[in-house]
Amino acid sequence: MGKFYENKILFIIYKKVRKIIKKVFTKLKNIYKIKNKIIGIYLIE
């Protein structure tokens, strides 16, 4: 029973960590897109 409980806790932690990583990754991708747009504008001018 203890083993199953440990696995459940690990799974919950894993899911939470994955959510956080996804959020951070999305933010980084958005920052990268904005940077590229700014660089693009500079190159055009």
XYZ file of C-alpha atoms in Angstrom:
45
model
C 0.000 0.000 0.000
C 2.874 2.359 0.880
C 4.510 1.838 -2.497
C 1.314 2.663 -4.358
C 0.874 5.817 -2.277
C 4.463 6.930 -3.022
C 3.903 6.403 -6.739
C 0.695 8.445 -6.561
C 2.522 11.343 -4.886
C 5.358 11.151 -7.442
C 2.805 11.173 -10.257
C 1.061 14.263 -8.837
C 4.424 16.053 -8.454
C 5.384 15.014 -11.999
C 2.135 16.411 -13.407
C 2.586 19.705 -11.563
C 6.205 20.038 -12.698
C 5.191 19.315 -16.287
C 2.520 22.029 -16.116
C 5.084 24.540 -14.839
C 7.605 23.547 -17.529
C 4.922 23.912 -20.203
C 4.036 27.402 -18.906
C 7.684 28.478 -18.841
C 8.292 27.013 -22.292
C 5.260 28.840 -23.714
C 6.482 32.100 -22.158
C 9.967 31.607 -23.600
C 8.508 30.872 -27.028
C 6.407 34.044 -26.870
C 9.435 36.111 -25.817
C 11.412 34.584 -28.700
C 8.615 35.450 -31.163
C 8.463 39.036 -29.893
C 12.282 39.313 -30.131
C 12.180 38.057 -33.714
C 9.466 40.607 -34.557
C 11.539 43.421 -33.055
C 14.663 42.234 -34.909
C 12.584 42.000 -38.100
C 11.355 45.577 -37.679
C 14.924 46.797 -37.120
C 16.118 44.981 -40.243
C 13.329 46.476 -42.372
C 14.043 50.071 -41.237
